[in-house]
Coordinates of C-alpha atoms in Angstrom, one line a residue:
M175 CA 0.0 0.0 0.0
I176 CA 1.5 3.3 -1.0
T177 CA 1.1 6.5 1.0
Y178 CA -1.6 9.1 0.4
L179 CA 1.1 11.6 -0.5
E180 CA 2.4 9.3 -3.3
M181 CA -1.3 9.0 -4.5
A182 CA -1.6 12.8 -4.5
I183 CA 1.7 13.0 -6.4
R184 CA 0.5 10.6 -9.0
L185 CA -2.7 12.5 -9.5
A186 CA -0.9 15.8 -9.9
T187 CA 1.5 14.2 -12.3
A188 CA -1.3 12.9 -14.4
A189 CA -2.9 16.3 -14.5
V190 CA 0.3 17.9 -15.7
L191 CA 1.0 15.3 -18.4
G192 CA -2.7 15.7 -19.6
S193 CA -2.2 19.4 -19.8
I194 CA 0.8 19.1 -22.1
V195 CA -1.5 17.4 -24.7
G196 CA -4.4 19.6 -23.9
L197 CA -2.5 22.7 -24.5
E198 CA -1.8 21.7 -28.1
R199 CA -5.5 20.9 -28.7
Q200 CA -6.5 24.1 -27.0
K201 CA -4.3 26.1 -29.3
H202 CA -6.2 24.9 -32.3
E203 CA -9.6 25.7 -30.5
W204 CA -10.9 22.1 -30.4
T205 CA -13.8 21.4 -28.0
A206 CA -11.8 19.0 -26.0
G207 CA -9.0 21.3 -24.9
L208 CA -6.8 21.8 -21.9
R209 CA -9.3 21.1 -19.1
T210 CA -10.8 18.1 -20.8
H211 CA -7.4 16.4 -21.3
M212 CA -6.3 17.2 -17.7
L213 CA -9.5 15.7 -16.3
V214 CA -9.4 12.6 -18.4
C215 CA -5.7 12.0 -17.5
M216 CA -6.2 12.6 -13.9
G217 CA -9.5 10.8 -13.7
S218 CA -7.9 7.7 -15.3
A219 CA -5.0 7.8 -12.7
L220 CA -7.7 8.0 -9.9
M221 CA -9.5 5.0 -11.3
M222 CA -6.3 3.1 -11.5
L223 CA -5.5 4.0 -7.9
I224 CA -8.9 2.9 -6.8
S225 CA -8.6 -0.3 -8.7
A226 CA -5.1 -1.1 -7.3
Y227 CA -5.5 0.1 -3.7
G228 CA -9.1 0.8 -3.0
F229 CA -10.0 -2.8 -2.1
Q230 CA -7.2 -3.7 0.2
D231 CA -9.5 -4.4 3.1
I232 CA -11.2 -7.3 1.3
I233 CA -8.3 -8.9 -0.3
G234 CA -7.8 -12.5 0.9
K235 CA -11.3 -12.7 2.5
K236 CA -13.3 -15.7 1.8
G237 CA -15.9 -15.4 -1.0
Y238 CA -14.2 -12.3 -2.7
S239 CA -12.1 -12.3 -5.8
F240 CA -10.1 -9.3 -6.8
D241 CA -8.7 -8.4 -10.3
P242 CA -7.2 -4.9 -10.3
S243 CA -7.2 -4.9 -14.2
R244 CA -11.0 -4.8 -14.5
I245 CA -11.5 -1.1 -13.7
A246 CA -8.6 -0.2 -16.0
A247 CA -10.1 -2.1 -18.8
Q248 CA -13.4 -0.3 -18.3
V249 CA -11.6 3.0 -18.5
V250 CA -10.1 2.1 -21.8
S251 CA -13.4 1.1 -23.3
G252 CA -15.5 3.8 -21.6
I253 CA -13.4 6.7 -22.7
G254 CA -14.6 5.9 -26.2
F255 CA -17.9 7.5 -25.5
L256 CA -16.2 10.7 -24.5
G257 CA -14.0 10.6 -27.6
A258 CA -17.0 10.0 -29.8
G259 CA -18.4 13.4 -28.6
T260 CA -15.4 15.2 -30.2
I261 CA -16.1 13.7 -33.7
M262 CA -18.1 15.8 -36.1
F263 CA -19.6 14.4 -39.3
L264 CA -19.7 17.6 -41.3
R265 CA -21.0 15.9 -44.5
Q266 CA -20.4 12.9 -46.5
E267 CA -16.8 11.8 -46.5
V268 CA -15.8 14.7 -44.3
V269 CA -15.1 13.9 -40.6
R270 CA -13.3 16.0 -38.0
G271 CA -12.2 15.3 -34.6
L272 CA -10.8 11.8 -35.0
T273 CA -7.2 12.9 -33.9
T274 CA -8.7 14.6 -30.8
A275 CA -10.6 11.5 -29.9
A276 CA -7.5 9.4 -30.3
G277 CA -5.7 11.9 -28.1
L278 CA -8.2 11.5 -25.3
W279 CA -8.0 7.8 -25.5
T280 CA -4.2 8.0 -25.3
V281 CA -4.3 10.5 -22.4
A282 CA -6.5 8.0 -20.5
G283 CA -3.7 5.4 -21.0
V284 CA -1.2 7.9 -19.7
G285 CA -3.3 8.5 -16.6
L286 CA -3.6 4.7 -16.0
A287 CA 0.2 4.4 -16.3
V288 CA 0.7 7.2 -13.8
G289 CA -1.8 5.6 -11.4
C290 CA 0.3 2.4 -11.5
G291 CA 3.4 4.4 -10.8
L292 CA 4.8 3.8 -14.3
Y293 CA 6.2 7.4 -14.6
I294 CA 8.8 6.9 -17.3
P295 CA 6.4 5.2 -19.8
A296 CA 3.8 7.9 -19.0
V297 CA 6.2 10.7 -19.6
A298 CA 7.6 9.1 -22.8
A299 CA 4.1 8.5 -24.1
T300 CA 3.2 12.1 -23.4
I301 CA 6.2 13.4 -25.3
I302 CA 5.5 11.1 -28.2
V303 CA 1.9 12.3 -28.4
W304 CA 2.9 15.9 -28.3
V305 CA 5.4 15.4 -31.1
I306 CA 2.7 13.7 -33.2
L307 CA 0.2 16.4 -32.7
A308 CA 2.4 19.5 -32.7
I309 CA 5.3 18.6 -35.1
L310 CA 4.1 16.0 -37.5
K311 CA 0.9 17.9 -38.4
P312 CA 2.7 20.7 -40.2
L313 CA 5.0 18.3 -41.9
E314 CA 2.0 16.2 -43.0
K315 CA 0.3 19.2 -44.5
K316 CA 3.5 20.3 -46.3
F317 CA 4.6 17.0 -47.8
F318 CA 1.6 14.6 -47.8
S319 CA -1.5 16.7 -48.3
E320 CA -3.3 15.7 -51.5
K321 CA -5.8 18.6 -51.2
K322 CA -3.6 21.7 -51.2
F323 CA -5.9 24.4 -52.2
D324 CA -5.6 28.1 -53.0
G325 CA -8.9 29.8 -53.8
L326 CA -12.4 30.6 -52.5
K327 CA -14.9 28.6 -50.7
L328 CA -18.5 29.6 -50.7
V329 CA -21.5 28.2 -48.9
I330 CA -24.6 29.0 -51.1
E331 CA -28.3 28.4 -50.9
R332 CA -29.1 25.8 -53.5
E333 CA -32.0 27.5 -55.2
Q334 CA -31.2 31.1 -54.5
A335 CA -27.6 31.8 -55.5
D336 CA -26.6 32.7 -59.1
L337 CA -23.5 30.9 -60.2
D338 CA -23.2 32.9 -63.3
R339 CA -23.1 36.0 -61.3
I340 CA -20.3 34.6 -59.2
E341 CA -18.3 33.9 -62.4
D342 CA -19.0 37.3 -63.7
I343 CA -17.5 38.9 -60.6
L344 CA -14.3 36.9 -60.9
I345 CA -13.9 37.7 -64.5
A346 CA -14.6 41.4 -64.0
K347 CA -12.0 41.5 -61.3
K348 CA -9.5 39.6 -63.6
I349 CA -9.2 36.8 -61.0
R350 CA -7.6 33.7 -62.6
F351 CA -9.2 30.3 -61.6
N352 CA -8.7 26.8 -63.0
Q353 CA -11.0 24.7 -60.9
I354 CA -14.7 24.9 -59.8
S355 CA -16.4 22.1 -57.8
I356 CA -19.7 22.0 -56.1
A357 CA -20.7 19.6 -53.3
P358 CA -23.4 19.4 -50.7
A359 CA -22.8 21.4 -47.6
F360 CA -23.5 20.6 -44.0
E361 CA -26.8 22.4 -43.8
E362 CA -29.8 21.1 -45.8
D363 CA -30.4 22.9 -49.1
T364 CA -27.0 24.4 -49.3
D365 CA -23.9 23.7 -51.4
E366 CA -20.2 24.4 -51.0
V367 CA -18.6 25.9 -54.0
S368 CA -14.8 25.6 -54.3
I369 CA -13.0 27.9 -56.8
G370 CA -9.3 27.0 -57.2
F371 CA -6.7 29.4 -58.3
P372 CA -3.4 28.4 -60.0
K373 CA -1.6 30.2 -57.2
L374 CA -2.4 33.4 -55.3
S375 CA 0.1 35.8 -56.6
E376 CA 0.6 39.4 -57.8
K377 CA -1.9 38.6 -60.6
N378 CA -4.6 37.9 -58.1
K379 CA -4.7 41.2 -56.2
G380 CA -7.7 42.7 -54.6
M381 CA -9.1 39.4 -53.2
F382 CA -10.6 41.1 -50.1
S383 CA -12.8 43.3 -52.3
V384 CA -13.8 40.2 -54.2
V385 CA -14.7 38.4 -51.0
E386 CA -16.8 41.4 -49.9
E387 CA -18.6 41.6 -53.2
L388 CA -19.4 37.9 -53.3
R389 CA -20.6 38.0 -49.8
R390 CA -23.3 40.5 -50.8
L391 CA -24.7 38.3 -53.4
K392 CA -28.2 36.9 -52.9
G393 CA -28.0 33.3 -51.6
V394 CA -24.4 33.4 -50.5
R395 CA -24.1 32.6 -46.9
E396 CA -20.3 32.3 -46.4
V397 CA -17.2 33.3 -48.3
E398 CA -13.8 32.0 -47.2
L399 CA -10.5 32.9 -48.8
V400 CA -8.1 29.9 -48.5
I401 CA -4.3 30.3 -48.8
V402 CA -2.2 27.2 -48.2

């Protein structure tokens, strides 16, 4: 049986390790941010402490069986419900939040490790998770993104917006574009129009005035200028 001081140290350590991952998520304004990751990590450590040391008074008594891994196993599976809450199905084939959900699941594992007193594996896992989230993401975007896109994205009302008028504005402003695609948007009766440019450069000046003019068109709900 460990001391209560050691238990408190483990809980605090779990909260700190969870905050390292949570800060990275908070920076990108995800719903599951700093506090959520801290609570998941510390809560998992608490469950592990309860599982390992909370039933010492009945160990060895006749008629009782004890398996300290059972609560830990329930934490691993139960955290999936919390992770599911961070996943957003924006539209067909567009899903966001999977990385955050996986991060929460991993942070729960870090908490369990700290609760067991496995400090070095817990710290190592936290460092690896932080590297994956903070460092690999920019590299992934730079070298592996298949959807690099410079251009405009508009959310329009399906029966109200005039696509010809949008094209006329771009031509009048001498905006070069080489790609136009239309797909159903998240809200019912709306579409997302993507207008790709060869590359935003000196030849595509005055984009802010174009955005403002497009935004004023009937049936246009949102206009976003994307520069990768």
